[in-house]
Short mmCIF file of C-alpha atoms and ligand atoms in Angstrom, two decimals:
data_model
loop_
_atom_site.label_atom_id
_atom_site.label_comp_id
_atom_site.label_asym_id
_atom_site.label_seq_id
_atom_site.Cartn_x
_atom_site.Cartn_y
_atom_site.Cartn_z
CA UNK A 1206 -22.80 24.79 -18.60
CA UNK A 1207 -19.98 22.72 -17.95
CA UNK A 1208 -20.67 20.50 -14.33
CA UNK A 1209 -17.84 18.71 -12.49
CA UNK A 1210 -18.29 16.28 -10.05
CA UNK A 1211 -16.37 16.39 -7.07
CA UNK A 1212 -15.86 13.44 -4.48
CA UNK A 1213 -15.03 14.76 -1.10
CA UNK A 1214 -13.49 12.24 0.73
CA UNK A 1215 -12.78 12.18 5.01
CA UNK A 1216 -12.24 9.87 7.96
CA UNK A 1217 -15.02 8.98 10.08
CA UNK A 1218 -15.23 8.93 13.70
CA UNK A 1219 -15.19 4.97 14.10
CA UNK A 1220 -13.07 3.88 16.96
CA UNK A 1221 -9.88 2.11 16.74
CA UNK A 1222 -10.10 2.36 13.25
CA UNK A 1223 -10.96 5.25 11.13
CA UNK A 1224 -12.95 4.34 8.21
CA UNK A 1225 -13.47 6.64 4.90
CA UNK A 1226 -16.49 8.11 3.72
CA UNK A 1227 -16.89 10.15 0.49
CA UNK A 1228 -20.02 12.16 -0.97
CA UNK A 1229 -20.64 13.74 -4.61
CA UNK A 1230 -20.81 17.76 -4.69
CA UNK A 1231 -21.90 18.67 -8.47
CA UNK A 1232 -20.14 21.89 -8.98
CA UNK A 1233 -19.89 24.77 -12.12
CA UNK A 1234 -17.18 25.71 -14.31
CA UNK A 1235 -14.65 24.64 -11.83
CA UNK A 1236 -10.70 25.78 -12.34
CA UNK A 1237 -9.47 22.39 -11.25
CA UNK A 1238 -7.07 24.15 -8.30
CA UNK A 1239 -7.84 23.27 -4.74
CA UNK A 1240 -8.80 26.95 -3.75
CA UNK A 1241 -11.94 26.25 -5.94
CA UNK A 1242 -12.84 23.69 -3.73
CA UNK A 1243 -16.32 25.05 -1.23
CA UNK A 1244 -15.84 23.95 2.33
CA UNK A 1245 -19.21 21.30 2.86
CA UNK A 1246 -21.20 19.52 5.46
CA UNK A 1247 -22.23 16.40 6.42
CA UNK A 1248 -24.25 14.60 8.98
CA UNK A 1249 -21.76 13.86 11.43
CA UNK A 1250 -24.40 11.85 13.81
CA UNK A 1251 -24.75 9.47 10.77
CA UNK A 1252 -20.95 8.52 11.39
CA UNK A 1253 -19.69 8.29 15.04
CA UNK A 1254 -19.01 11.75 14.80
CA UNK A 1255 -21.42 13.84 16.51
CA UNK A 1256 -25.09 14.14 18.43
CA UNK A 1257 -27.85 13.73 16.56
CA UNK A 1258 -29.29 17.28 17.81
CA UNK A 1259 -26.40 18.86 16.62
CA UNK A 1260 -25.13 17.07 13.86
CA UNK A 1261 -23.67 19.34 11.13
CA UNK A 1262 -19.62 19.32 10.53
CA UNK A 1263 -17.41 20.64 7.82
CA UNK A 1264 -15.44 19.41 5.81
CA UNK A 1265 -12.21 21.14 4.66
CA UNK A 1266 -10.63 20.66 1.22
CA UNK A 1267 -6.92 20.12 1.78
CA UNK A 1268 -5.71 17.96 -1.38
CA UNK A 1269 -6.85 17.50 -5.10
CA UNK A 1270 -6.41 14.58 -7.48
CA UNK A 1271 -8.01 13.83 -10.77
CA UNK A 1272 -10.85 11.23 -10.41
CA UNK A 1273 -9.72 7.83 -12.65
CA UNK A 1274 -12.90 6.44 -12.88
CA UNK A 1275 -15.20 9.90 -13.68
CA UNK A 1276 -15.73 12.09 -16.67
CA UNK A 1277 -15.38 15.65 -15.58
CA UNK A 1278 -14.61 14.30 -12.08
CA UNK A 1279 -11.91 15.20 -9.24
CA UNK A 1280 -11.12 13.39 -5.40
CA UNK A 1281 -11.24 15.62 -2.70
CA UNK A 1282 -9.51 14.80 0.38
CA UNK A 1283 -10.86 16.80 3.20
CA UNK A 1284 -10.40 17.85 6.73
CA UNK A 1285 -13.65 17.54 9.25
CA UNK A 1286 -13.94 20.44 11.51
CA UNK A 1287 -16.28 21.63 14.33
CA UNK A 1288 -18.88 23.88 12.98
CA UNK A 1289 -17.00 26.80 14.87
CA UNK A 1290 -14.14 26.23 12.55
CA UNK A 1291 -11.87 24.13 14.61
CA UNK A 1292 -10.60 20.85 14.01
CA UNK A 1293 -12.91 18.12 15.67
CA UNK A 1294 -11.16 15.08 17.80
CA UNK A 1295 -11.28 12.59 14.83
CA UNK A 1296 -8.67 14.89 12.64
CA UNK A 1297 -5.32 13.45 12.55
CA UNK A 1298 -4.14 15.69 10.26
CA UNK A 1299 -5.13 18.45 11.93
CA UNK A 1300 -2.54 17.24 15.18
CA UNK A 1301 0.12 17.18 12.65
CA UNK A 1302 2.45 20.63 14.01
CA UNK A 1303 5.46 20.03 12.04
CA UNK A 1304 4.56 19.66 8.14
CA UNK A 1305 8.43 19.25 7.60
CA UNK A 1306 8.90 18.35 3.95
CA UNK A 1307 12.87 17.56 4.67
CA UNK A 1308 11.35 14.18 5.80
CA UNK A 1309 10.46 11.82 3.59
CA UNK A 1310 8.85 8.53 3.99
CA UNK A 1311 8.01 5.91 1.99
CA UNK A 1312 4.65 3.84 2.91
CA UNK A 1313 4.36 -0.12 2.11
CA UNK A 1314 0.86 -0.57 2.69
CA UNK A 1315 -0.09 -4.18 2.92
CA UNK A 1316 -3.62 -5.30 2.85
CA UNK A 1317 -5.77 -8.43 2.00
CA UNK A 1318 -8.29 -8.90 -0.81
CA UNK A 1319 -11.53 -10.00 0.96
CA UNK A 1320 -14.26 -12.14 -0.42
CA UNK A 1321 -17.09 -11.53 1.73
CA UNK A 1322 -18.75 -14.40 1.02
CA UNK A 1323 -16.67 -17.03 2.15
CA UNK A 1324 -15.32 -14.12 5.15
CA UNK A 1325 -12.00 -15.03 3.84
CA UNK A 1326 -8.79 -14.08 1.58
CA UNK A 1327 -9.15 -14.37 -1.88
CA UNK A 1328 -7.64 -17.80 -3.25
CA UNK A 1329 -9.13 -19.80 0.52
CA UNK A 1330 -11.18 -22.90 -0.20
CA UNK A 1331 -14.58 -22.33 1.60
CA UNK A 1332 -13.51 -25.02 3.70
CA UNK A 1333 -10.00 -25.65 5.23
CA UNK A 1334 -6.49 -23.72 4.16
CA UNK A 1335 -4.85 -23.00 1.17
CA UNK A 1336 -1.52 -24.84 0.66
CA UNK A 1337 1.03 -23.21 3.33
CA UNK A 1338 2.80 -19.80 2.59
CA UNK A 1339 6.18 -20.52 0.04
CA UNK A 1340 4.68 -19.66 -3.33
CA UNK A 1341 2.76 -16.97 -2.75
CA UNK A 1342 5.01 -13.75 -2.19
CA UNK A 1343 5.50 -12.21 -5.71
CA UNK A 1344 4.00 -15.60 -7.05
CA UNK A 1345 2.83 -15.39 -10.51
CA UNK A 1346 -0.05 -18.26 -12.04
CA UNK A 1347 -3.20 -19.57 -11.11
CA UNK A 1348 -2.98 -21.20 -7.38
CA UNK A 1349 -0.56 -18.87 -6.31
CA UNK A 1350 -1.22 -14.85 -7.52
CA UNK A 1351 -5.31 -14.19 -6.75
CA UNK A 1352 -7.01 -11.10 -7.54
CA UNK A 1353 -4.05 -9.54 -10.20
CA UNK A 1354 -6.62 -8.41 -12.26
CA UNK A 1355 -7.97 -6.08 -9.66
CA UNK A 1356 -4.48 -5.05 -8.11
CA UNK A 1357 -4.03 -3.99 -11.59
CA UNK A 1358 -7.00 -1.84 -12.42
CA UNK A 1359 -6.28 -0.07 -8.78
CA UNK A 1360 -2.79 0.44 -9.58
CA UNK A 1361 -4.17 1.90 -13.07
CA UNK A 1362 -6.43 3.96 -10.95
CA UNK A 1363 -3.47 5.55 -8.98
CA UNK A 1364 -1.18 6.70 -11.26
CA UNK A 1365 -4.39 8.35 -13.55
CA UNK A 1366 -5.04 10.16 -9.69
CA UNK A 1367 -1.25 11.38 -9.90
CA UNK A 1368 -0.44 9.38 -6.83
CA UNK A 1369 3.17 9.15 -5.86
CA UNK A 1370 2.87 5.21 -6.61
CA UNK A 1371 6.35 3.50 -6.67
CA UNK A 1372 5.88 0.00 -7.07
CA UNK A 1373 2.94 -2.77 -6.14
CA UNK A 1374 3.75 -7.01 -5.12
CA UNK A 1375 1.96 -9.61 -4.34
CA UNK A 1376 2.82 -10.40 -0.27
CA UNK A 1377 3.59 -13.64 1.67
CA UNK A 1378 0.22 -14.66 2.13
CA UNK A 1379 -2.79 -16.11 0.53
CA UNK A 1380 -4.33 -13.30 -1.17
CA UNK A 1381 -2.44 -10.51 0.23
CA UNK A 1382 -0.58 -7.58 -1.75
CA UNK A 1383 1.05 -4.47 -1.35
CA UNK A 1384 1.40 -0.85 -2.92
CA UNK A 1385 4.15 1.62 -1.94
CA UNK A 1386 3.83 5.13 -1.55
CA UNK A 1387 6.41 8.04 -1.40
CA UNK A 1388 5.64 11.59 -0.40
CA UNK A 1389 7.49 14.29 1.66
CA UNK A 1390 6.09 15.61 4.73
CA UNK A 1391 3.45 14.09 7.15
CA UNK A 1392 0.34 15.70 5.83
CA UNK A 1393 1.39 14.76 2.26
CA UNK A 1394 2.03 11.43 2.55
CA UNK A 1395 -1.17 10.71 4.43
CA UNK A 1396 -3.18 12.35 1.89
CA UNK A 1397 -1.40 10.18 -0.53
CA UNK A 1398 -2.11 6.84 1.19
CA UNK A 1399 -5.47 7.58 2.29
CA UNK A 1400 -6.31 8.55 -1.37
CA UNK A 1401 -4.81 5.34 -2.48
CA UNK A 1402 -6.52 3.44 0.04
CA UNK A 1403 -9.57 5.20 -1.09
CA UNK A 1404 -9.42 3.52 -4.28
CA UNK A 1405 -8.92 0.41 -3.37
CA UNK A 1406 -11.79 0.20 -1.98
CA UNK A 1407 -13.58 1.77 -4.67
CA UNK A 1408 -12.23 0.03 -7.09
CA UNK A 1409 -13.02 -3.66 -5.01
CA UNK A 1410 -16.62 -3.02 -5.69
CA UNK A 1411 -16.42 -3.63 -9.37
CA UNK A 1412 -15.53 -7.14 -8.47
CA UNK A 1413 -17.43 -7.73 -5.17
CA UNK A 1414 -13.97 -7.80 -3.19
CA UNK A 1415 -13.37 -5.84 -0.62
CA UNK A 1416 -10.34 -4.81 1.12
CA UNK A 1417 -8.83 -5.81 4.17
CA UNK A 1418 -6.60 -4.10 6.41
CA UNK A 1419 -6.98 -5.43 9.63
CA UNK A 1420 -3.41 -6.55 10.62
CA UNK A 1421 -4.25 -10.42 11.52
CA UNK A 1422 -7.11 -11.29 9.51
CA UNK A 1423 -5.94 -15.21 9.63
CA UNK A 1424 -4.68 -16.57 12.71
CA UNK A 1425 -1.97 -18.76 12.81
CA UNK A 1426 1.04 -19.53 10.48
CA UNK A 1427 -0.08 -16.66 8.00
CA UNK A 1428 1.36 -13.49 7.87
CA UNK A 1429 -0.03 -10.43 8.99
CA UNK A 1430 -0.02 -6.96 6.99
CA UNK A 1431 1.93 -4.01 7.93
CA UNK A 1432 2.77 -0.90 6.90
CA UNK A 1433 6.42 -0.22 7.33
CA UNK A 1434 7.46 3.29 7.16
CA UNK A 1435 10.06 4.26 5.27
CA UNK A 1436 11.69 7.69 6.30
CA UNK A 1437 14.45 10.12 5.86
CA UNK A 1438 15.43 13.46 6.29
CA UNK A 1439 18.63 15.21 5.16
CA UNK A 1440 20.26 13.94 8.11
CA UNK A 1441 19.89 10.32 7.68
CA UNK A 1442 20.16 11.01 3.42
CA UNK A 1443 23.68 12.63 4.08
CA UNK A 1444 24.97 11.31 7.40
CA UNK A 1445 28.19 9.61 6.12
CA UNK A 1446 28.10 8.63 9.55
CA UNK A 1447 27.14 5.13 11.76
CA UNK A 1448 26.86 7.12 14.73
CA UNK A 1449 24.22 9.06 13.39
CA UNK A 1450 21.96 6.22 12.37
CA UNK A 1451 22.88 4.72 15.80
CA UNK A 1452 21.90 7.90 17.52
CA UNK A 1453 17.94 8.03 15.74
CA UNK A 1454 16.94 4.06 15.75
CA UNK A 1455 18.43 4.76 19.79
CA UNK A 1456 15.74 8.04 20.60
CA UNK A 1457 13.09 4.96 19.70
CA UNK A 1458 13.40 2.76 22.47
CA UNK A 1459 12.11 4.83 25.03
CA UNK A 1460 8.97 5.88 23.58
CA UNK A 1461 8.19 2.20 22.56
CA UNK A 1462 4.68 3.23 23.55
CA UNK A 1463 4.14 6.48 22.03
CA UNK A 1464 4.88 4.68 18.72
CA UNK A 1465 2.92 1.34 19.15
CA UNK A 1466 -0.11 3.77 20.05
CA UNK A 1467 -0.42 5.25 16.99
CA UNK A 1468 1.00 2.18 15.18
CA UNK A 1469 -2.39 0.76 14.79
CA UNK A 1470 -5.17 -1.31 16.33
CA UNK A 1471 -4.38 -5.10 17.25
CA UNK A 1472 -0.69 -4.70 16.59
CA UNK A 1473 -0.29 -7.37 19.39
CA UNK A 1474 -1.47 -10.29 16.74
CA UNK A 1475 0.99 -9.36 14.29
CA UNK A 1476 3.84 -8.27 16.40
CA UNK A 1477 4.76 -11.45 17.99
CA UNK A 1478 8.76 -12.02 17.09
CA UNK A 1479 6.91 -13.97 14.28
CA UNK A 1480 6.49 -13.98 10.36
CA UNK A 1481 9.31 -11.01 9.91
CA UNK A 1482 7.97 -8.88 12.94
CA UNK A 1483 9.59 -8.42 16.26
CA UNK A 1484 7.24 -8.91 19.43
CA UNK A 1485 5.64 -5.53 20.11
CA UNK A 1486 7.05 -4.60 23.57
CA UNK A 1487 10.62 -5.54 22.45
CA UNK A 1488 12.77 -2.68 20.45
CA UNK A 1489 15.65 -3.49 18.22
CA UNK A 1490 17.47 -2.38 15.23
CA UNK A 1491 19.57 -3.45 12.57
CA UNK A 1492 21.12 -3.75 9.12
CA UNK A 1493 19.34 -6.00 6.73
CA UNK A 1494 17.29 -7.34 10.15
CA UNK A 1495 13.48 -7.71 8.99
CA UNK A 1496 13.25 -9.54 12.37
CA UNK A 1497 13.83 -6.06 14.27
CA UNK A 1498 11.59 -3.01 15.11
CA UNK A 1499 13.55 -1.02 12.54
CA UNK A 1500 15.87 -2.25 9.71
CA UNK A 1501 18.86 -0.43 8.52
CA UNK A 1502 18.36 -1.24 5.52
CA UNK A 1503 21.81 -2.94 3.10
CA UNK A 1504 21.33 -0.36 0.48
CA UNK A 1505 22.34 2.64 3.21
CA UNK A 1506 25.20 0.77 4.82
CA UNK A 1507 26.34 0.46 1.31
CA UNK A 1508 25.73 4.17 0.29
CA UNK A 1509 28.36 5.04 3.25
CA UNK A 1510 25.48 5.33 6.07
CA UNK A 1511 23.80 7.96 3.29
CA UNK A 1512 20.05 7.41 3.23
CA UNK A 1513 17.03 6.00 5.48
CA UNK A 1514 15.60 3.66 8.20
CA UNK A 1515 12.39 1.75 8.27
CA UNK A 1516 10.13 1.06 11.06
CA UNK A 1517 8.76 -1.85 10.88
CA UNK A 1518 5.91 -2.12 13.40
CA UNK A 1519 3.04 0.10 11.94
CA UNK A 1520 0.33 -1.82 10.59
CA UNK A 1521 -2.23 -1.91 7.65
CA UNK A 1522 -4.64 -0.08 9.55
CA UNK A 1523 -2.64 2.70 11.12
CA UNK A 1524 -3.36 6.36 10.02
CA UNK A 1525 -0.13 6.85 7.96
CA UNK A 1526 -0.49 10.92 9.42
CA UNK A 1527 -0.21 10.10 13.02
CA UNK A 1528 2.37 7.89 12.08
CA UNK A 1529 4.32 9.99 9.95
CA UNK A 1530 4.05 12.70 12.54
CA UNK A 1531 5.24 10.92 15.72
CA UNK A 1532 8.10 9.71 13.62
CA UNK A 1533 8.87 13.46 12.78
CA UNK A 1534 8.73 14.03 16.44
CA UNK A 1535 11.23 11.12 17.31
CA UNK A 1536 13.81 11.64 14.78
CA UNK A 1537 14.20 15.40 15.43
CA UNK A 1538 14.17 15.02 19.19
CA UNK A 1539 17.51 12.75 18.55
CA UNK A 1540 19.24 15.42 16.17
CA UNK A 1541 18.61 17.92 18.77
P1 ADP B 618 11.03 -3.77 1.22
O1 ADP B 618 9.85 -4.59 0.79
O2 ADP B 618 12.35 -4.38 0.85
O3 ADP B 618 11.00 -3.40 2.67
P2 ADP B 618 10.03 -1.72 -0.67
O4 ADP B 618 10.78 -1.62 -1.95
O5 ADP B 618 8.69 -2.35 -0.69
O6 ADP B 618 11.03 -2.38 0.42
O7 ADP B 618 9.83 -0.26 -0.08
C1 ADP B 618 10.89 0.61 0.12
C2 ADP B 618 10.32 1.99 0.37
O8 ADP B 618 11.36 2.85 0.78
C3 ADP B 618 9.66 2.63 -0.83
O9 ADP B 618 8.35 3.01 -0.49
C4 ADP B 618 10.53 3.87 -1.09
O10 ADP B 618 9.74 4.97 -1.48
C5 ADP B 618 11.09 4.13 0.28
N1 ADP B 618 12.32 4.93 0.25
C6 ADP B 618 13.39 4.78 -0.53
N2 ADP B 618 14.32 5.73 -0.27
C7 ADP B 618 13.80 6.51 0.72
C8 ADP B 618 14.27 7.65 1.43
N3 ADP B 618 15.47 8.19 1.20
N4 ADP B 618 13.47 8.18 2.38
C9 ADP B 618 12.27 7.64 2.64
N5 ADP B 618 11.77 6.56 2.00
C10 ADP B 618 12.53 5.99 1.05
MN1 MN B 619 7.84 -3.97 0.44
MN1 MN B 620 5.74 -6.21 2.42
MN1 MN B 621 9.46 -3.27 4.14
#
């Protein structure tokens, strides 16, 4: 009989930053559609998630991609609930109240390549710096692009998985690189990223790198990694209006707080008016302005103020669905 493997995949209940876990289920003569997909368990005392005595959580199937690097085999990205059913505190999708597909974002998920044994980026000399960032941001040769080879095989990876990939670069720093994700709705384009991210780090153990997405893994004059969102709804896409752009990058500056908390941990290192960021209890906006909280970006001034905004300050490590969401809540609380 015909056996499919099936990787669920969820968030664990590490604090500030979520990490992801994944476990094989062996299943028979499955249809390939979500629905087929058996609500499991785990050991939730194993990951920061519950008592030992009482240790048992679920985990909910929510989204299905094919599995690039198994025969027969399918990613799972799951939900962890309370054994009653309900979702447990370390669900961020679960807060997510408004799964409004009219808003679209676009992720830019930075992150490092890691060599663990030197604790540093990929392309560091065990001792001492690289030479300073210049040649490094879409770089290409030896001394200045490190790790293509795996940034490759992971972008390879993504598209097999039917993620919503749209492009992949090699960043400002030693080492560092970027994919870029598009998806509508909150709980969508989480799923997406965390998939993607997912695979990164799967895909980094083939080489013995692993990934990075602390926001300020080098101190000093080295960039940090972010993850600016993207976003639109049909609004912004057909304002034909200033005003209206004017009005939504305005409804952020009051809830600079709301936003930097679920913006992700350490955002104070990277947000420091620095290295294309603007300091993290400062808000500003404005066209072409990778120096401000959110850019207008050139290509929506041009389009007769049709099309979308990006925010700037969320980092590598931020869970794209909280973000995502509390964007959501922003944005419609200005178009009131
Ligand atoms: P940059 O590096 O110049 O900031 P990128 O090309 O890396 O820009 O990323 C731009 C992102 O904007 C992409 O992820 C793309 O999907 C997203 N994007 C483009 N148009 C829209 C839109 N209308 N709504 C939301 N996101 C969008
Ligand atoms: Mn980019
Ligand atoms: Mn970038
Ligand atoms: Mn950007």
């Amino acid at each position: 009989m015909a056996k499919t493997k099936l990787e669920y995949i969820w968030l664990d209940g590490y604090t500030p930053t979520q990490s992801l876990r994944s476990k094989t289920k062996i299943v028979s003569k499955f249809s390939g559609k979500l629905s087929d997909c058996p609500i499991w368990s785990f050991d939730g005392s194993s990951t920061q998630q519950a008592p030992g005595g009482s240790s048992d959580l679920l985990l909910k199937p929510v989204a299905l991609f094919p599995d690039p690097d198994r025969k027969d085999g399918w990613l799972v990205m799951t939900e962890v609930l309370n054994p009653d059913g309900t979702p447990h505190p370390s669900n961020g999708r679960a807060t997510i109240d408004d799964e409004d597909s009219d808003f679209w974002f676009g992720f830019e998920q930075e992150y490092f390549l890691w060599d663990n044994n030197t604790n540093k980026p990929l392309g560091f000399p065990e001792n001492g710096y690289p030479a300073p960032q210049g040649p490094y941001y879409c770089g290409v040769g030896a001394g200045k692009a490190f790790g293509r080879h795996i940034v490759e095989d992971h972008l390879d990876q993504m598209i097999a998985a039917g993620i919503n990939i749209e492009g992949i670069n090699a960043e400002v720093a030693t080492g560092q690189w970027e994919f870029q994700i598009f998806a509508k709705g909150a709980r969508e384009a989480g799923d997406q990223v965390w998939v993607a991210r997912y695979l990164a780090e799967r895909n980094g153990e083939k080489y013995g790198v692993s990934i990075n997405w602390h926001c300020k893994p080098v101190r000093g004059d080295w960039n940090g990694s972010g993850m600016h969102a993207n976003f639109s709804n049909s609004a912004l896409r057909e304002a034909g209006s200033k005003e209206v752009f004017e009005k939504v990058c305005r409804a952020f500056e009051p809830v600079i707080k709301e936003h930097i908390e679920v913006y992700g941990a350490d955002n104070h290192l990277r947000l420091t008016g620095l290295h294309e960021t603007q300091a993290i209890d400062k808000f500003s906006f404005g066209i072409s302005d990778r120096g401000a909280s959110i850019r207008i970006p050139i290509s929506t001034v041009e389009n007769g103020w049709k099309g979308y905004l990006e925010d700037r300050r969320p980092n590598s490590s931020a869970d794209p669905y909280k973000v995502a969401a509390r964007i959501i809540k922003t944005v419609k609380s200005a178009l009131k």
